[in-house]
CSV table of N, CA and C in Angstrom, one decimal:
chain,number,residue,atom,x,y,z
L,5,MET,N,70.2,77.6,73.3
L,5,MET,CA,71.6,77.6,73.2
L,5,MET,C,72.4,78.4,73.8
L,6,ARG,N,71.9,79.8,73.9
L,6,ARG,CA,72.7,80.9,74.4
L,6,ARG,C,72.8,80.6,76.0
L,7,ASN,N,71.7,80.2,76.5
L,7,ASN,CA,71.8,80.0,78.1
L,7,ASN,C,72.8,78.8,78.4
L,8,ILE,N,73.0,78.0,77.4
L,8,ILE,CA,74.0,76.9,77.8
L,8,ILE,C,75.4,77.3,77.6
L,9,LEU,N,75.7,78.0,76.5
L,9,LEU,CA,77.1,78.4,76.2
L,9,LEU,C,77.5,79.7,76.9
L,10,PHE,N,76.6,80.5,77.3
L,10,PHE,CA,77.0,81.8,77.8
L,10,PHE,C,77.8,81.7,79.0
L,11,PRO,N,77.6,80.8,80.1
L,11,PRO,CA,78.3,80.8,81.3
L,11,PRO,C,79.8,80.1,81.2
L,12,PHE,N,80.0,79.5,80.1
L,12,PHE,CA,81.5,79.0,80.0
L,12,PHE,C,82.6,79.9,80.1
L,13,PRO,N,82.7,80.9,79.5
L,13,PRO,CA,83.8,81.8,79.6
L,13,PRO,C,83.9,82.2,81.1
L,14,PHE,N,82.9,82.3,81.8
L,14,PHE,CA,82.9,82.8,83.1
L,14,PHE,C,83.3,81.9,84.1
L,15,LEU,N,82.9,80.6,83.8
L,15,LEU,CA,83.3,79.3,84.5
L,15,LEU,C,84.7,79.1,84.2
L,16,GLN,N,85.3,79.2,83.1
L,16,GLN,CA,86.5,79.1,82.9
L,16,GLN,C,87.5,80.0,83.6
L,17,LEU,N,87.0,81.3,83.7
L,17,LEU,CA,87.9,82.3,84.5
L,17,LEU,C,87.8,82.1,86.0
L,18,GLY,N,86.6,81.5,86.4
L,18,GLY,CA,86.4,81.2,87.8
L,18,GLY,C,87.1,80.1,88.3
L,19,ILE,N,87.2,78.9,87.5
L,19,ILE,CA,88.0,77.8,87.8
L,19,ILE,C,89.5,78.1,87.7
L,20,GLY,N,90.0,79.0,86.9
L,20,GLY,CA,91.3,79.4,86.9
L,20,GLY,C,91.8,80.1,88.1
L,21,GLU,N,90.8,81.0,88.7
L,21,GLU,CA,91.1,81.8,89.9
L,21,GLU,C,91.0,80.8,91.1
L,22,LEU,N,90.0,79.8,91.2
L,22,LEU,CA,89.9,78.7,92.0
L,22,LEU,C,91.2,78.0,92.3
L,23,PHE,N,91.8,77.5,91.2
L,23,PHE,CA,93.1,76.6,91.3
L,23,PHE,C,94.5,77.4,91.3
L,24,ARG,N,94.4,78.8,91.1
L,24,ARG,CA,95.7,79.5,91.2
L,24,ARG,C,96.4,79.3,92.5
L,25,PRO,N,95.6,79.4,93.7
L,25,PRO,CA,96.4,79.1,95.0
L,25,PRO,C,96.9,77.8,95.0
L,26,ALA,N,96.3,76.7,94.5
L,26,ALA,CA,96.8,75.5,94.5
L,26,ALA,C,98.1,75.3,93.7
L,27,SER,N,98.2,76.1,92.5
L,27,SER,CA,99.4,76.0,91.8
L,27,SER,C,100.5,76.8,92.6
L,28,LYS,N,100.1,77.8,93.3
L,28,LYS,CA,101.1,78.5,94.0
L,28,LYS,C,101.7,77.6,95.1
L,29,TRP,N,100.8,77.0,95.7
L,29,TRP,CA,101.3,76.0,96.9
L,29,TRP,C,102.1,75.0,96.3
L,30,ALA,N,101.8,74.3,95.2
L,30,ALA,CA,102.6,73.3,94.4
L,30,ALA,C,103.9,73.8,94.2
L,31,PHE,N,104.1,74.9,93.5
L,31,PHE,CA,105.3,75.6,93.2
L,31,PHE,C,106.2,75.8,94.5
L,32,LEU,N,105.7,76.6,95.4
L,32,LEU,CA,106.4,76.6,96.8
L,32,LEU,C,106.8,75.4,97.4
L,33,SER,N,105.9,74.4,97.5
L,33,SER,CA,106.2,73.1,98.1
L,33,SER,C,107.2,72.4,97.4
L,34,PHE,N,107.3,72.4,96.1
L,34,PHE,CA,108.2,71.7,95.2
L,34,PHE,C,109.5,72.3,95.3
L,35,GLY,N,109.5,73.7,95.4
L,35,GLY,CA,110.8,74.4,95.6
L,35,GLY,C,111.6,74.2,97.0
L,36,LEU,N,110.7,74.2,97.9
L,36,LEU,CA,111.3,74.0,99.2
L,36,LEU,C,111.8,72.5,99.4
L,37,LEU,N,110.9,71.5,98.8
L,37,LEU,CA,111.3,70.1,98.8
L,37,LEU,C,112.6,69.9,98.2
L,38,VAL,N,112.9,70.5,97.0
L,38,VAL,CA,114.0,70.4,96.3
L,38,VAL,C,115.3,70.9,96.9
L,39,ILE,N,115.1,72.2,97.6
L,39,ILE,CA,116.1,72.7,98.3
L,39,ILE,C,116.5,71.8,99.6
L,40,ALA,N,115.5,71.4,100.2
L,40,ALA,CA,115.8,70.4,101.3
L,40,ALA,C,116.3,69.3,101.1
L,41,ALA,N,115.9,68.7,99.7
L,41,ALA,CA,116.7,67.4,99.4
L,41,ALA,C,118.2,67.6,99.1
L,42,PHE,N,118.6,68.8,98.7
L,42,PHE,CA,120.0,69.1,98.3
L,42,PHE,C,120.6,69.4,99.6
L,43,LEU,N,120.1,69.9,100.5
L,43,LEU,CA,120.8,70.5,101.8
L,43,LEU,C,120.8,69.6,102.9
L,44,ILE,N,119.9,68.7,103.0
L,44,ILE,CA,119.7,67.9,104.3
L,44,ILE,C,120.9,66.7,104.2
L,45,PRO,N,121.4,66.1,103.0
L,45,PRO,CA,122.5,65.2,103.1
L,45,PRO,C,123.7,65.8,103.7
L,46,HIS,N,123.8,67.1,103.4
L,46,HIS,CA,125.1,67.8,103.8
L,46,HIS,C,125.1,68.4,105.2
L,47,ALA,N,124.0,68.3,105.7
L,47,ALA,CA,123.8,69.1,107.1
L,47,ALA,C,123.9,68.1,108.2
L,48,GLY,N,124.0,66.8,108.0
L,48,GLY,CA,124.1,65.8,109.0
L,48,GLY,C,122.9,65.6,109.9
L,49,VAL,N,121.7,65.8,109.4
L,49,VAL,CA,120.5,65.8,110.0
L,49,VAL,C,119.9,64.4,110.4
L,50,SER,N,119.4,64.2,111.6
L,50,SER,CA,118.9,62.8,112.0
L,50,SER,C,117.9,62.4,111.1
L,51,THR,N,117.6,61.1,110.9
L,51,THR,CA,116.5,60.6,110.2
L,51,THR,C,115.0,61.1,110.7
L,52,GLU,N,114.8,61.2,112.0
L,52,GLU,CA,113.5,61.8,112.5
L,52,GLU,C,113.3,63.1,112.2
L,53,ALA,N,114.6,64.0,112.3
L,53,ALA,CA,114.3,65.4,112.0
L,53,ALA,C,114.1,65.7,110.4
L,54,LYS,N,114.6,64.7,109.6
L,54,LYS,CA,114.5,64.7,108.1
L,54,LYS,C,113.0,64.7,107.8
L,55,SER,N,112.3,63.9,108.4
L,55,SER,CA,110.7,63.9,108.0
L,55,SER,C,110.1,64.9,108.5
L,56,TYR,N,110.5,65.5,109.6
L,56,TYR,CA,109.8,66.8,110.2
L,56,TYR,C,110.1,67.9,109.1
L,57,ILE,N,111.3,68.0,108.6
L,57,ILE,CA,111.7,68.9,107.7
L,57,ILE,C,110.9,68.9,106.4
L,58,PHE,N,110.6,67.7,105.9
L,58,PHE,CA,110.0,67.5,104.6
L,58,PHE,C,108.5,67.7,104.8
L,59,LEU,N,107.9,67.4,106.1
L,59,LEU,CA,106.7,67.8,106.4
L,59,LEU,C,106.4,69.4,106.4
L,60,ALA,N,107.4,70.1,107.1
L,60,ALA,CA,107.4,71.5,107.0
L,60,ALA,C,107.4,72.1,105.6
L,61,CYS,N,108.4,71.4,104.8
L,61,CYS,CA,108.3,72.0,103.5
L,61,CYS,C,107.1,71.8,102.7
L,62,THR,N,106.1,70.8,103.1
L,62,THR,CA,104.9,70.7,102.4
L,62,THR,C,103.7,71.5,103.2
L,63,TYR,N,103.9,71.7,104.3
L,63,TYR,CA,102.7,72.2,105.1
L,63,TYR,C,102.8,73.7,105.3
L,64,VAL,N,104.1,74.1,105.5
L,64,VAL,CA,104.2,75.7,105.7
L,64,VAL,C,103.8,76.4,104.4
L,65,PRO,N,104.1,75.9,103.3
L,65,PRO,CA,103.6,76.7,102.1
L,65,PRO,C,102.0,76.6,101.9
L,66,LEU,N,101.6,75.5,102.4
L,66,LEU,CA,100.2,75.2,102.4
L,66,LEU,C,99.4,76.4,103.3
L,67,PHE,N,99.9,76.6,104.5
L,67,PHE,CA,99.3,77.6,105.3
L,67,PHE,C,99.6,78.9,104.8
L,68,LEU,N,100.8,79.1,104.2
L,68,LEU,CA,101.0,80.6,103.7
L,68,LEU,C,100.0,80.8,102.6
L,69,VAL,N,99.6,79.8,101.6
L,69,VAL,CA,98.8,80.1,100.6
L,69,VAL,C,97.3,80.1,101.1
L,70,VAL,N,96.8,79.1,101.8
L,70,VAL,CA,95.4,79.1,102.3
L,70,VAL,C,95.1,80.3,103.1
L,71,PHE,N,95.9,80.8,104.1
L,71,PHE,CA,95.6,81.7,104.9
L,71,PHE,C,96.4,83.0,104.7
L,72,ALA,N,96.5,83.3,103.3
L,72,ALA,CA,97.2,84.4,102.9
L,72,ALA,C,96.4,85.6,103.3
L,73,VAL,N,97.0,86.7,103.7
L,73,VAL,CA,96.5,88.0,104.0
L,73,VAL,C,95.8,88.6,102.7
L,74,PRO,N,94.9,89.4,102.7
L,74,PRO,CA,94.1,89.8,101.6
L,74,PRO,C,95.0,90.8,100.6
L,75,SER,N,96.0,91.3,101.2
L,75,SER,CA,96.8,92.2,100.4
L,75,SER,C,97.7,91.5,99.4
L,76,THR,N,97.8,90.1,99.6
L,76,THR,CA,98.7,89.4,98.8
L,76,THR,C,97.9,88.9,97.5
L,77,PHE,N,96.6,88.9,97.6
L,77,PHE,CA,95.9,88.4,96.4
L,77,PHE,C,94.8,89.3,95.9
L,78,ALA,N,94.7,90.5,96.5
L,78,ALA,CA,93.5,91.4,96.3
L,78,ALA,C,93.7,92.1,94.9
L,79,PHE,N,94.9,92.3,94.6
L,79,PHE,CA,95.1,93.3,93.4
L,79,PHE,C,95.8,92.5,92.2
L,80,ASP,N,96.2,91.3,92.4
L,80,ASP,CA,96.7,90.5,91.3
L,80,ASP,C,95.8,89.7,90.3
L,81,SER,N,94.6,89.6,90.9
L,81,SER,CA,93.6,88.7,90.0
L,81,SER,C,92.9,89.5,89.0
L,82,ILE,N,92.7,90.8,89.1
L,82,ILE,CA,91.8,91.6,88.2
L,82,ILE,C,92.9,92.3,87.4
L,83,LYS,N,92.6,92.1,85.9
L,83,LYS,CA,93.6,92.6,85.0
L,83,LYS,C,92.8,93.5,84.0
L,84,ALA,N,93.4,94.3,83.4
L,84,ALA,CA,92.9,95.4,82.6
L,84,ALA,C,92.0,95.0,81.5
L,85,THR,N,92.4,93.8,81.0
L,85,THR,CA,91.5,93.2,80.0
L,85,THR,C,90.3,92.7,80.5
L,86,GLN,N,90.2,92.2,81.6
L,86,GLN,CA,88.9,91.7,82.4
L,86,GLN,C,88.0,93.0,82.6
L,87,ILE,N,88.7,94.0,83.1
L,87,ILE,CA,87.9,95.2,83.3
L,87,ILE,C,87.2,95.7,82.1
L,88,GLN,N,88.0,95.7,81.1
L,88,GLN,CA,87.6,96.2,79.8
L,88,GLN,C,86.5,95.3,79.1
L,89,SER,N,86.6,94.0,79.1
L,89,SER,CA,85.6,93.1,78.8
L,89,SER,C,84.3,93.4,79.5
L,90,LEU,N,84.3,93.4,80.8
L,90,LEU,CA,83.3,93.7,81.6
L,90,LEU,C,82.4,95.0,81.4
L,91,ALA,N,83.3,96.0,81.2
L,91,ALA,CA,82.6,97.3,80.7
L,91,ALA,C,81.9,97.3,79.4
L,92,ASP,N,82.6,96.6,78.4
L,92,ASP,CA,81.9,96.3,77.2
L,92,ASP,C,80.6,95.5,77.3
L,93,TYR,N,80.7,94.5,78.0
L,93,TYR,CA,79.6,93.7,78.3
L,93,TYR,C,78.4,94.5,78.9
L,94,ILE,N,78.8,95.2,80.0
L,94,ILE,CA,77.7,96.1,80.6
L,94,ILE,C,77.2,97.1,79.6
L,95,TYR,N,78.0,97.7,78.7
L,95,TYR,CA,77.5,98.7,77.8
L,95,TYR,C,76.5,97.9,76.7
L,96,ALA,N,77.0,96.7,76.4
L,96,ALA,CA,76.2,96.0,75.3
L,96,ALA,C,74.9,95.6,75.8
L,97,LEU,N,74.7,95.5,77.2
L,97,LEU,CA,73.3,95.2,77.8
L,97,LEU,C,72.6,96.5,77.7
L,98,GLY,N,73.0,97.6,77.5
L,98,GLY,CA,72.2,98.8,77.4
L,98,GLY,C,72.1,99.6,78.8
L,99,ILE,N,73.2,99.4,79.6
L,99,ILE,CA,73.2,100.0,81.0
L,99,ILE,C,74.1,101.1,80.7
L,100,ASP,N,73.6,102.3,80.5
L,100,ASP,CA,74.2,103.5,80.2
L,100,ASP,C,73.9,104.8,80.8
L,101,THR,N,72.6,104.6,81.6
L,101,THR,CA,72.2,105.7,82.4
L,101,THR,C,72.8,105.6,83.9
L,102,GLU,N,72.6,106.7,84.5
L,102,GLU,CA,73.2,106.7,85.9
L,102,GLU,C,72.2,106.0,86.8
L,103,GLU,N,70.9,106.0,86.6
L,103,GLU,CA,70.0,105.3,87.4
L,103,GLU,C,70.3,103.8,87.1
L,104,LYS,N,70.5,103.2,86.1
L,104,LYS,CA,70.8,101.9,86.0
L,104,LYS,C,72.0,101.5,86.7
L,105,ILE,N,73.1,102.4,86.5
L,105,ILE,CA,74.5,102.1,87.1
L,105,ILE,C,74.2,102.1,88.6
L,106,GLU,N,73.5,102.9,89.2
L,106,GLU,CA,73.1,103.0,90.6
L,106,GLU,C,72.4,101.8,91.1
L,107,ALA,N,71.3,101.4,90.3
L,107,ALA,CA,70.7,100.1,90.7
L,107,ALA,C,71.6,98.9,90.7
L,108,ILE,N,72.6,98.8,89.8
L,108,ILE,CA,73.5,97.8,89.8
L,108,ILE,C,74.5,97.7,91.0
L,109,GLU,N,74.9,98.9,91.3
L,109,GLU,CA,75.8,99.1,92.4
L,109,GLU,C,75.0,98.7,93.8
L,110,GLU,N,73.6,99.0,93.9
L,110,GLU,CA,72.9,98.5,95.2
L,110,GLU,C,72.9,97.2,95.2
L,111,ASN,N,72.5,96.5,93.9
L,111,ASN,CA,72.5,94.9,94.0
L,111,ASN,C,73.8,94.2,94.2
L,112,LEU,N,74.9,95.0,93.8
L,112,LEU,CA,76.4,94.4,94.2
L,112,LEU,C,76.4,94.4,95.6
L,113,SER,N,76.1,95.7,96.2
L,113,SER,CA,76.4,95.9,97.7
L,113,SER,C,75.4,94.8,98.5
L,114,ASN,N,74.3,94.5,98.1
L,114,ASN,CA,73.6,93.2,98.6
L,114,ASN,C,74.2,92.1,98.5
L,115,VAL,N,74.8,91.7,97.3
L,115,VAL,CA,75.5,90.5,97.0
L,115,VAL,C,76.7,90.6,98.1
L,116,ALA,N,77.4,91.5,98.2
L,116,ALA,CA,78.6,91.5,99.0
L,116,ALA,C,78.1,91.3,100.5
L,117,GLU,N,77.1,91.7,101.1
L,117,GLU,CA,76.7,91.5,102.4
L,117,GLU,C,76.4,90.1,102.5
L,118,ARG,N,75.8,89.5,101.4
L,118,ARG,CA,75.4,88.1,101.6
L,118,ARG,C,76.7,87.1,101.6
L,119,ILE,N,77.7,87.5,100.7
L,119,ILE,CA,79.0,86.9,100.7
L,119,ILE,C,79.6,86.9,102.1
L,120,TYR,N,79.7,88.3,102.6
L,120,TYR,CA,80.3,88.3,103.9
L,120,TYR,C,79.6,87.5,105.0
L,121,ALA,N,78.3,87.5,105.0
L,121,ALA,CA,77.4,86.6,105.9
L,121,ALA,C,77.8,85.2,105.8
L,122,ARG,N,78.0,84.6,104.7
L,122,ARG,CA,78.2,83.2,104.3
L,122,ARG,C,79.7,82.9,104.8
L,123,MET,N,80.7,83.9,104.4
L,123,MET,CA,82.0,83.7,104.9
L,123,MET,C,82.1,83.7,106.6
L,124,ASN,N,81.3,84.4,107.1
L,124,ASN,CA,81.3,84.4,108.6
L,124,ASN,C,80.7,83.1,109.2
L,125,ARG,N,79.7,82.7,108.5
L,125,ARG,CA,79.0,81.4,108.9
L,125,ARG,C,80.1,80.3,108.7
L,126,LYS,N,80.8,80.3,107.7
L,126,LYS,CA,81.8,79.2,107.4
L,126,LYS,C,82.9,79.3,108.4
L,127,GLU,N,83.3,80.5,108.6
L,127,GLU,CA,84.5,80.6,109.6
L,127,GLU,C,83.9,80.1,111.0
L,128,SER,N,82.8,80.4,111.3
L,128,SER,CA,82.2,80.0,112.7
L,128,SER,C,82.1,78.5,112.8
L,129,GLY,N,81.5,77.9,111.7
L,129,GLY,CA,81.4,76.4,111.5
L,129,GLY,C,83.0,75.7,111.7
L,130,PHE,N,83.9,76.4,111.1
L,130,PHE,CA,85.3,75.8,111.0
L,130,PHE,C,85.8,75.9,112.4
L,131,GLY,N,85.5,76.9,113.0
L,131,GLY,CA,86.0,77.1,114.5
L,131,GLY,C,85.2,76.2,115.5
L,132,TYR,N,84.1,75.9,115.2
L,132,TYR,CA,83.2,75.0,115.9
L,132,TYR,C,83.9,73.6,115.8
L,133,LEU,N,84.1,73.2,114.6
L,133,LEU,CA,84.7,72.0,114.2
L,133,LEU,C,86.1,71.7,114.9
L,134,LEU,N,86.8,72.7,114.9
L,134,LEU,CA,88.1,72.7,115.5
L,134,LEU,C,88.2,72.6,116.8
L,135,LEU,N,87.1,73.3,117.6
L,135,LEU,CA,86.8,73.2,119.0
L,135,LEU,C,86.5,71.9,119.4
L,136,GLN,N,85.6,71.2,118.5
L,136,GLN,CA,85.0,69.9,119.0
L,136,GLN,C,86.2,68.9,118.8
L,137,SER,N,86.9,69.0,117.8
L,137,SER,CA,88.0,67.9,117.5
L,137,SER,C,89.0,68.1,118.6
L,138,THR,N,89.3,69.3,119.2
L,138,THR,CA,90.2,69.4,120.2
L,138,THR,C,89.6,68.8,121.5
L,139,SER,N,88.3,69.0,121.8
L,139,SER,CA,87.7,68.4,123.0
L,139,SER,C,87.7,67.0,122.9
L,140,LEU,N,87.4,66.4,121.5
L,140,LEU,CA,87.4,64.9,121.4
L,140,LEU,C,89.0,64.3,121.7
L,141,ARG,N,89.8,65.0,121.2
L,141,ARG,CA,91.2,64.6,121.3
L,141,ARG,C,91.5,64.6,122.9
L,142,GLU,N,91.1,65.5,123.6
L,142,GLU,CA,91.5,65.7,125.0
L,142,GLU,C,90.7,64.4,125.7
L,143,THR,N,89.4,64.3,125.4
L,143,THR,CA,88.8,63.1,125.9
L,143,THR,C,89.3,61.7,125.7
L,144,THR,N,89.8,61.6,124.5
L,144,THR,CA,90.2,60.2,124.1
L,144,THR,C,91.6,60.1,124.7
L,145,ALA,N,92.4,61.2,125.1
L,145,ALA,CA,93.6,61.0,125.6
L,145,ALA,C,93.5,60.9,127.1
L,146,ARG,N,92.3,61.1,127.7
L,146,ARG,CA,92.0,60.6,129.2
L,146,ARG,C,91.5,59.2,129.2
L,147,ILE,N,91.1,58.5,128.3
L,147,ILE,CA,90.6,57.3,128.4
L,147,ILE,C,91.6,56.3,128.8
L,148,GLU,N,91.5,55.5,130.0
L,148,GLU,CA,92.5,54.7,130.5
L,148,GLU,C,92.6,53.5,129.6
L,149,PRO,N,93.9,52.8,129.7
L,149,PRO,CA,94.1,51.7,129.0
L,149,PRO,C,93.1,50.4,129.2
L,150,GLY,N,92.4,50.3,130.2
L,150,GLY,CA,91.4,49.4,130.4
L,150,GLY,C,90.1,49.6,129.6
L,151,GLY,N,90.1,50.7,129.0
L,151,GLY,CA,88.8,50.8,128.0
L,151,GLY,C,87.9,52.1,128.6
L,152,ILE,N,86.8,52.3,127.9
L,152,ILE,CA,85.9,53.3,128.3
L,152,ILE,C,85.3,53.1,129.7
L,153,GLY,N,84.9,51.7,129.8
L,153,GLY,CA,84.0,51.3,131.1
L,153,GLY,C,85.0,51.7,132.2
L,154,GLU,N,86.3,51.3,132.3
L,154,GLU,CA,87.3,51.7,133.4
L,154,GLU,C,87.3,53.3,133.5
L,155,SER,N,87.4,54.0,132.2
L,155,SER,CA,87.6,55.3,132.6
L,155,SER,C,86.4,56.0,133.1
L,156,ARG,N,85.1,55.5,132.9
L,156,ARG,CA,84.0,56.0,133.3
L,156,ARG,C,83.9,55.7,134.8
L,157,LYS,N,84.3,54.6,135.3
L,157,LYS,CA,84.4,54.2,136.8
L,157,LYS,C,85.3,55.3,137.6
L,158,ALA,N,86.6,55.7,136.7
L,158,ALA,CA,87.4,56.5,137.4
L,158,ALA,C,86.9,58.0,137.2
L,159,GLY,N,85.9,58.2,136.5
L,159,GLY,CA,85.5,59.6,136.4
L,159,GLY,C,85.9,60.4,135.4
L,160,TYR,N,86.8,59.8,134.3
L,160,TYR,CA,87.4,60.6,133.3
L,160,TYR,C,86.5,60.9,132.2
L,161,ALA,N,85.8,60.0,131.6
L,161,ALA,CA,85.1,60.2,130.3
L,161,ALA,C,83.6,60.2,130.6
L,162,ALA,N,82.9,61.0,130.3
L,162,ALA,CA,81.5,61.2,130.5
L,162,ALA,C,80.6,60.2,129.6
């Protein structure tokens, strides 16, 4: 039973940390949309520009939250109560000698290296997908109105 119930507090904390950027984005986006809704009617903006403004109010906060620099979130997620509860948990496990603490530090450095390797692999994959979508978009833009067969005759699409 302990193995089933033990992870739930940690899962709850992790899920809260996972969805916190989404709540920041929702708050920023909602605020900008409300401001835009009040200001646009008085500014005399064209209908086409209104849609671009509303899209910007949605996507700019999304990019600000998703691609935030580490200094914006590195120090706000760890709280003193979390540090104290972790210290109490480590002490309850009987990790109180210097050798055991050094072994944990070594294991944590191994985990950190693995995390950085996974992040680099995901970033490389994202870059590859972005590159492929860009080249696909360029290829489809070169297809002539007659279809792919006509474009191949003209030498545009391979």
